[in-house]
Short mmCIF file of C-alpha atoms in Angstrom, two decimals:
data_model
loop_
_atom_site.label_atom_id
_atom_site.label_comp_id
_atom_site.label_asym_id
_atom_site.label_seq_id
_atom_site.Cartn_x
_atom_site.Cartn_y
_atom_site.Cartn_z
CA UNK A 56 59.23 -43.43 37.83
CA UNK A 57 60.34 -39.96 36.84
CA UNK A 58 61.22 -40.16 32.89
CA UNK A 59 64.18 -37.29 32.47
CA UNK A 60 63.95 -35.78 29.19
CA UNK A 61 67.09 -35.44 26.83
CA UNK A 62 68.28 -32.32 25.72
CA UNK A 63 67.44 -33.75 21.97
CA UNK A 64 64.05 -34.43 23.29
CA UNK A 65 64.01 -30.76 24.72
CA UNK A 66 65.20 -29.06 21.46
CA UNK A 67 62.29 -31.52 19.50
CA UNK A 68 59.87 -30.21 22.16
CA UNK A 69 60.67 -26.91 21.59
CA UNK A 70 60.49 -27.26 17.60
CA UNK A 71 57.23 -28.86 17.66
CA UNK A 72 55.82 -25.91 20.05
CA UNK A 73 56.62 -23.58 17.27
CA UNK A 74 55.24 -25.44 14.27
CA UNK A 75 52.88 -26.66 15.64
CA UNK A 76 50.75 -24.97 18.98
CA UNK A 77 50.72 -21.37 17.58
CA UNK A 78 47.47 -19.72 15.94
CA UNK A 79 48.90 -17.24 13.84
CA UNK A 80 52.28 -16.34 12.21
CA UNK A 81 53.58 -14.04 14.41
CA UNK A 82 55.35 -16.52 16.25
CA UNK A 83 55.99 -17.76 19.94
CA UNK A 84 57.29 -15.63 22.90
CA UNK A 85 59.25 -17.06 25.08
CA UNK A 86 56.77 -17.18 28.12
CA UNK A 87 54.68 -19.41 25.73
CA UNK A 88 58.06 -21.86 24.90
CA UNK A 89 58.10 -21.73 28.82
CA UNK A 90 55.12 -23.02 29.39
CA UNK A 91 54.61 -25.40 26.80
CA UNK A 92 57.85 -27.31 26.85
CA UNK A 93 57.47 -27.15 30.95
CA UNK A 94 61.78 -25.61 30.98
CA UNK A 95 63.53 -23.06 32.84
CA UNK A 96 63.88 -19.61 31.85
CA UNK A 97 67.73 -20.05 32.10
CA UNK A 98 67.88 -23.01 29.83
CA UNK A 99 65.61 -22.09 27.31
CA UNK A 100 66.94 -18.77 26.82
CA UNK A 101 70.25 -21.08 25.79
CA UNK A 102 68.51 -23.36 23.88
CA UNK A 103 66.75 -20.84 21.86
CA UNK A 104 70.05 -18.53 21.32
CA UNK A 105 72.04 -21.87 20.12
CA UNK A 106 68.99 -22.44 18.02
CA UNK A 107 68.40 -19.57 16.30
CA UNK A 108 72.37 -19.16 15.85
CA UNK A 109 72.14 -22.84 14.12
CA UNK A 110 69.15 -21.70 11.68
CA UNK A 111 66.20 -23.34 12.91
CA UNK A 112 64.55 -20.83 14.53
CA UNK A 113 63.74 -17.41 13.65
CA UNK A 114 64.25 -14.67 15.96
CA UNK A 115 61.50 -11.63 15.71
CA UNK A 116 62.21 -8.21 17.56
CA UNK A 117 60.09 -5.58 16.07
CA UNK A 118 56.80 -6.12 18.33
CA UNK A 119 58.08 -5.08 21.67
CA UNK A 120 58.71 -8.87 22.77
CA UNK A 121 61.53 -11.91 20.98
CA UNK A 122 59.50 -13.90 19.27
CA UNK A 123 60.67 -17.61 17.64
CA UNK A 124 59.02 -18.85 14.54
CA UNK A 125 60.57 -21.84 13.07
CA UNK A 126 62.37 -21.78 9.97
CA UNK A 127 62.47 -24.40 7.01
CA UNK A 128 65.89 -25.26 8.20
CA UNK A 129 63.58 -26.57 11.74
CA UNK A 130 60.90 -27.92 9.51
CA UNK A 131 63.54 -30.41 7.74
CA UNK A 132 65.54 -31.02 11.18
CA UNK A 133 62.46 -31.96 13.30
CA UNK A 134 60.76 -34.50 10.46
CA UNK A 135 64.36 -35.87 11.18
CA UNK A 136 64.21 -35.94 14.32
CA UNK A 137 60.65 -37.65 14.75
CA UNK A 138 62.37 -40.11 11.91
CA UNK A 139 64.89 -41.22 14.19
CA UNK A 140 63.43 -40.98 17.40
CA UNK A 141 60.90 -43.80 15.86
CA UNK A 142 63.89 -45.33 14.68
CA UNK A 143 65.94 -45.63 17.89
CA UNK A 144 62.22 -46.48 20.33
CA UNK A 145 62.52 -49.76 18.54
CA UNK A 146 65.90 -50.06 19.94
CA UNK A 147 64.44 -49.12 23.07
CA UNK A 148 66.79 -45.80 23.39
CA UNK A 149 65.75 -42.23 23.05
CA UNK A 150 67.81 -40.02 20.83
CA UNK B 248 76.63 -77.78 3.92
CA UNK B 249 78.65 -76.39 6.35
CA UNK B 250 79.88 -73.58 4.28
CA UNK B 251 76.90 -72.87 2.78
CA UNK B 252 74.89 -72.38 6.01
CA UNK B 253 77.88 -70.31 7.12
CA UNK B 254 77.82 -68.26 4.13
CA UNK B 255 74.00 -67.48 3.97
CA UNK B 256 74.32 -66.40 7.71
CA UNK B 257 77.19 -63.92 7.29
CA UNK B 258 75.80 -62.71 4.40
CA UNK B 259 72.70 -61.89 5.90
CA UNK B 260 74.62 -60.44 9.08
CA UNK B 261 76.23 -58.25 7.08
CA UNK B 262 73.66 -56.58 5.02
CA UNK B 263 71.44 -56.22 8.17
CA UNK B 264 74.39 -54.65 10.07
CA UNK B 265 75.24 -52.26 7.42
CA UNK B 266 71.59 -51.47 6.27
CA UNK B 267 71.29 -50.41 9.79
CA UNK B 268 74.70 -48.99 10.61
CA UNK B 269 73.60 -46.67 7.44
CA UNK B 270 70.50 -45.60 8.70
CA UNK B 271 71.59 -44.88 12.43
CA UNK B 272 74.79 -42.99 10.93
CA UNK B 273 72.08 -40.65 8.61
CA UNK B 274 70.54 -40.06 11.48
CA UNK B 275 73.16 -39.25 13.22
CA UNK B 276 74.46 -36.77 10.73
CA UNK B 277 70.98 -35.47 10.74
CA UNK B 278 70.56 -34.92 14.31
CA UNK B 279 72.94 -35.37 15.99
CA UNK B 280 72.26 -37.79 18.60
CA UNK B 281 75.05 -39.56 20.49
CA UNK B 282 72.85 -42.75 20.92
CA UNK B 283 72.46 -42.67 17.05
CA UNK B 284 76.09 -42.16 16.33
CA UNK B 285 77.02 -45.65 19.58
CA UNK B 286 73.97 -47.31 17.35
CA UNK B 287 75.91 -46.79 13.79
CA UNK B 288 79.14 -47.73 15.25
CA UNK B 289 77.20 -50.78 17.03
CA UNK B 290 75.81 -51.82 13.70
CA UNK B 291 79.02 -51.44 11.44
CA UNK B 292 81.32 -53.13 13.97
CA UNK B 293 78.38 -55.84 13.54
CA UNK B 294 78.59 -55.49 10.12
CA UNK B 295 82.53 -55.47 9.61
CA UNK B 296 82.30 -58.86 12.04
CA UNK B 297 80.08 -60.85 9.77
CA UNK B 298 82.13 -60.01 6.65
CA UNK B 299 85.86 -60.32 8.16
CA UNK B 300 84.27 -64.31 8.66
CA UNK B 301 82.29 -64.20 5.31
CA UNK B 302 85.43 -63.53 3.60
CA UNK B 303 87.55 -65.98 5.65
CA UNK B 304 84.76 -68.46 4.20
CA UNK B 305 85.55 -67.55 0.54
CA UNK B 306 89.90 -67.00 0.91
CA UNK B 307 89.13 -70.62 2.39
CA UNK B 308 86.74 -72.39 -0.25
CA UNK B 309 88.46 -70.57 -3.05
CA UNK B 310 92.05 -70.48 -2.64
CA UNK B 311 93.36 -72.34 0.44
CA UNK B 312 90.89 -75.12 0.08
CA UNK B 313 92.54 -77.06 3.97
CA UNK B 314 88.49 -77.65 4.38
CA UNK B 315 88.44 -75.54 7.32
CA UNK B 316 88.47 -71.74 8.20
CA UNK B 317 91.47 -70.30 9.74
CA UNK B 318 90.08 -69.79 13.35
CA UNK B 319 92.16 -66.39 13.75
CA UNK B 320 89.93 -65.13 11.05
CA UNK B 321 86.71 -66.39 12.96
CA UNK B 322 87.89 -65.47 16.40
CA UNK B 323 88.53 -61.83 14.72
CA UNK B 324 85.15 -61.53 12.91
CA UNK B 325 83.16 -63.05 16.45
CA UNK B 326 85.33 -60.60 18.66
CA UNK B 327 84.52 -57.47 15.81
CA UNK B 328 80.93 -58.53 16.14
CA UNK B 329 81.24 -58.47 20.06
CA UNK B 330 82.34 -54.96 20.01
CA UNK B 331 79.21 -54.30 17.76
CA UNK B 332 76.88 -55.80 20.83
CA UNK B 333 79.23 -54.50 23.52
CA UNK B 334 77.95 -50.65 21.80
CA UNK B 335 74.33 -51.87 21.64
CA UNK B 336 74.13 -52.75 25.45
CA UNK B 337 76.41 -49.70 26.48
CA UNK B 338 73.58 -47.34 24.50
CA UNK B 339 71.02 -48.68 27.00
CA UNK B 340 73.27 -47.18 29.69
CA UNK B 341 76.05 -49.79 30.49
CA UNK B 342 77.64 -48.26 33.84
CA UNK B 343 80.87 -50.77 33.72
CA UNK B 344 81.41 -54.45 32.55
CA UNK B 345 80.26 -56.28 35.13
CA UNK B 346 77.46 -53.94 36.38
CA UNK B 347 75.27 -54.61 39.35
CA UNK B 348 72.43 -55.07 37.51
CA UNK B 349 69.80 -57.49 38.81
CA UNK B 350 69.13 -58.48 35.03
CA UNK B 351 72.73 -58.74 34.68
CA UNK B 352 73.52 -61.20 38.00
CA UNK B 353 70.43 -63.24 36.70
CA UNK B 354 71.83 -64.12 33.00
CA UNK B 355 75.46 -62.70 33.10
CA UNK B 356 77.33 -65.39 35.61
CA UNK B 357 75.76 -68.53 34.18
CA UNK B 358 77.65 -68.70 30.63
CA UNK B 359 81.50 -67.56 32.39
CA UNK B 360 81.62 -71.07 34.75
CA UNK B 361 81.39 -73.05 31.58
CA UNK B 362 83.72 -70.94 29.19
CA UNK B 363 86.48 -73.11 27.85
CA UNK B 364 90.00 -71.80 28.28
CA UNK B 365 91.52 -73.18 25.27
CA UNK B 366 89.84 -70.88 22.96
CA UNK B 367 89.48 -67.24 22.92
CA UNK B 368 86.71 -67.41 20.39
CA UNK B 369 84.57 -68.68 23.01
CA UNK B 370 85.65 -66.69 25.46
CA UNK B 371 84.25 -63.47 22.48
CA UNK B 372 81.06 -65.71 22.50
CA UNK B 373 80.20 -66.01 26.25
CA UNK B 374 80.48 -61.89 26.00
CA UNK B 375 78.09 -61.78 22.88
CA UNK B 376 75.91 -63.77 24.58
CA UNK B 377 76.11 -61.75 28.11
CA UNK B 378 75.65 -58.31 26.02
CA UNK B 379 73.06 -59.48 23.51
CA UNK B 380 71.12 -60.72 26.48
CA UNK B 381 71.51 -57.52 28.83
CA UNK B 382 70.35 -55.57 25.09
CA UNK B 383 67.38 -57.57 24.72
CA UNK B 384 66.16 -57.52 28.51
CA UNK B 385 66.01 -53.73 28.45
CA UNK B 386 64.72 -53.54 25.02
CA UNK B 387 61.73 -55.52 26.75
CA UNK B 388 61.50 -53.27 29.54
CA UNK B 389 61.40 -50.22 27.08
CA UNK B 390 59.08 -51.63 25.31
CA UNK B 391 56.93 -52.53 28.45
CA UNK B 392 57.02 -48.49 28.65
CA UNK B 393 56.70 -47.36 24.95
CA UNK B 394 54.64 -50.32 23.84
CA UNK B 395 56.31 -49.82 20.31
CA UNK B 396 55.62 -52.70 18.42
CA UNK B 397 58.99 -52.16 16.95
CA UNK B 398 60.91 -53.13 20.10
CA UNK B 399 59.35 -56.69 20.09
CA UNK B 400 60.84 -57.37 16.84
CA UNK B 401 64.23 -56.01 18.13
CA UNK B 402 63.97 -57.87 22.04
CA UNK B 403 62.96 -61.13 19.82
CA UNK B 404 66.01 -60.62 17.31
CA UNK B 405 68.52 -60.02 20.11
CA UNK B 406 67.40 -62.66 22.07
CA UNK B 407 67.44 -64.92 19.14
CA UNK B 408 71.24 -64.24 18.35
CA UNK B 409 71.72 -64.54 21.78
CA UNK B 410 70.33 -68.35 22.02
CA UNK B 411 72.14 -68.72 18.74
CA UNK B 412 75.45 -67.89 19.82
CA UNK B 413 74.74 -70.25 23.17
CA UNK B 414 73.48 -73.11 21.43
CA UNK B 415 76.85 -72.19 19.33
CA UNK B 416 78.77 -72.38 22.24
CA UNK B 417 77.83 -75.91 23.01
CA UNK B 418 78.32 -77.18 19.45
CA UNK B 419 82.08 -76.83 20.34
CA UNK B 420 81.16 -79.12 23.14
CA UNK B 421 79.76 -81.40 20.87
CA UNK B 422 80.87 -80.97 17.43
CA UNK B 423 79.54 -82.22 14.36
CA UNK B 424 76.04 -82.08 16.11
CA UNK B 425 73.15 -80.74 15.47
CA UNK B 426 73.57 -77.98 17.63
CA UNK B 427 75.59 -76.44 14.65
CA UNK B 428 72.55 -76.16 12.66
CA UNK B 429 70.17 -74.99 14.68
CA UNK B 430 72.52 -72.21 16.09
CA UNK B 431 72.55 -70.76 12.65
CA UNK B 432 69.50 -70.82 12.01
CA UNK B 433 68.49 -69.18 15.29
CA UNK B 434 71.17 -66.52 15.15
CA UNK B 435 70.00 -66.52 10.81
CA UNK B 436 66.01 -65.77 12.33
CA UNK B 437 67.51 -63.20 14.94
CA UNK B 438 69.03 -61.20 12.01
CA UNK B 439 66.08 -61.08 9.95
CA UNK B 440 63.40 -60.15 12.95
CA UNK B 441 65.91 -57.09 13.56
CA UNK B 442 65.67 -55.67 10.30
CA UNK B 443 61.85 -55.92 10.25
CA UNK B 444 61.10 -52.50 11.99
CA UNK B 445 64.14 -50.94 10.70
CA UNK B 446 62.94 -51.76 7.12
CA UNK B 447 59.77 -49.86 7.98
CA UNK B 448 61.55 -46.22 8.69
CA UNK B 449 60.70 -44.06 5.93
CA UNK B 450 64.15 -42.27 5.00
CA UNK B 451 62.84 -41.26 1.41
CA UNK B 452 62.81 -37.47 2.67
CA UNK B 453 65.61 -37.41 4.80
CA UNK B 454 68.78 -35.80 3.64
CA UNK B 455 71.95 -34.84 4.48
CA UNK B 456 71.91 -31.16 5.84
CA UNK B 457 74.29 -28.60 7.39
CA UNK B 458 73.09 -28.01 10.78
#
C-alpha cells in the first residue's frame, strides 16, 4: 500500500535533511533537498520560502547557488516535532 | 460503594484526559499539527466529561444527599465524553457517521438493535462504544504497520473502555448486578493502560515557541 506523506512529515523531512545529511556548514542546495526528501521542485521551492520566512531555515546567497542551513529556531521545532510524532504513533495517527 | 467506585473512576478519567489533552495541545502549539490540535480537543472533551459526572457525584453526596445522581448530569458528562471519542475516531479519518467501513459494519450495528429508547444516556453509550471500538481497531492496524509498542497500550485501553461502557450498558438491563462493578473497573484499567505510553513522552525540553 502506498503510504502518502503529510505535509508535516514533508517539512520534518526536510529539517532533518539539513541537520542532519550535510558534511560541512555550508549548507544544502536545493537539488540536494530534492533528492533527499524525494519532492518536486515546485513544492519544495514553497516549502522552503514559507520556511525560511517562518525562521527555521536559513537562506545563503553569496556562493553562486541558495543554500538552506537550519537555524536554532529548526533545531527546537524539529526535536518537537519528532516529540510529537512519537506521541501521536501511539495513537496510531501521524502528525 | 457505589459512589466510591464512581468517584475513583472519574477521577482517574479526568486526570488522564487532561494530562493528555495538555500534552497533545503543547504539541499542537508547537507544531502545529491538526491531528494534535482533534487529539487535545478529543482528550479535554474526555476530560470535561469525567468531571461534569465527578462533580454531579459530590453536589449529590454533599449537598442534595436524594442517594442518587441527577441523571441529566450523567447523561451530560457520558454525552461530553462521547464527543471526546467521536474526535479520537474522526482523527483516524472518520469519512461520515455511519461509514462503510468493513470494521465498522462488523462492530457498529450490533450495539443500535439493543439500545433502549427510554434513555438518552444509553443511547450516548451505544455511540461511545461504536467510536471507542472503530478507535481501537485502527489503532491495531497502525500498529500492525508501525509496530510501536505504544499503540498496544492505546488499542488495549480503548478497547477496554469500550467493553466497559458495554458491560455498562447491560447493567441498566440488570441493575444492582455485578455488571456495575466490573464495568468500572474495566473502563478504570482502560484509563490507566492509555496513559502508560503517554507518561513516557519526554516534554522536559519542549516549550512554547513563536513559530
Amino acid at each position: 500500500m502506498v503510504e502518502y506523506r503529510t505535509h508535516m512529515k514533508i517539512i520534518g523531512d526536510i529539517l532533518t535533511t539539513t541537520r542532519d545529511e550535510l558534511a560541512d556548514d555550508d549548507g544544502a542546495t536545493v537539488t540536494f533537498l530534492i533528492r533527499k526528501a524525494n519532492i518536486s521542485h515546485v513544492r519544495i521551492s514553497r516549502i522552503l520560502t514559507n520556511l525560511v520566512s517562518q525562521g527555521l531555515l536559513e537562506q545563503d546567497s553569496s556562493q553562486g547557488a541558495c543554500r538552506y542551513r537550519i537555524s536554532h529556531s529548526g533545531r527546537e521545532f524539529l526535536h518537537a516535532y519528532q516529540t510529537f510524532s512519537r506521541f501521536a504513533e501511539n495513537f496510531g495517527l501521524a502528525i | 460503594m457505589e459512589f466510591l467506585f464512581e468517584n475513583i473512576l472519574n477521577l482517574i478519567g479526568f486526570l488522564v484526559g487532561l494530562t493528555i489533552g495538555s500534552m497533545s495541545y503543547i504539541g499542537f502549539k508547537n507544531t502545529g499539527s491538526p491531528t494534535l490540535f482533534r487529539l487535545s480537543i478529543a482528550f479535554f472533551s474526555i476530560c470535561v466529561g469525567f468531571f461534569v459526572i465527578w462533580a454531579g457525584f459530590m453536589v449529590e453526596d454533599f449537598v442534595i444527599k436524594s442517594g442518587h445522581i441527577e441523571r441529566g448530569v450523567q447523561t451530560l458528562g457520558i454525552g461530553i465524553q462521547t464527543v471526546g471519542y467521536f474526535f479520537i475516531a474522526f482523527s483516524h479519518g472518520i469519512k461520515s457517521f455511519f461509514p462503510k467501513s468493513r470494521y465498522f459494519r462488523s462492530v457498529g450495528i450490533f450495539p443500535l438493535f439493543l439500545v433502549s429508547v427510554i434513555h438518552i444516556e444509553n443511547i450516548f453509550r451505544s455511540i461511545s462504544f461504536i467510536l471507542l471500538a472503530y478507535g481501537a481497531i485502527e489503532t491495531m492496524l497502525s500498529y500492525l504497520e508501525s509496530k510501536k509498542k505504544g499503540a498496544i497500550f492505546v488499542t488495549l485501553g480503548l478497547s477496554l473502555l469500550a467493553f466497559g461502557e458495554f458491560i455498562g450498558w447491560y447493567s441498566f438491563v440488570f441493575p444492582e448486578s455485578i455488571l456495575y462493578y466490573l464495568s468500572i473497573s474495566i473502563k478504570i484499567s482502560g484509563l490507566i493502560s492509555l496513559f502508560i505510553p503517554v507518561s513516557k513522552v519526554p516534554l522536559r525540553k519542549i516549550k512554547f515557541d513563536e513559530l
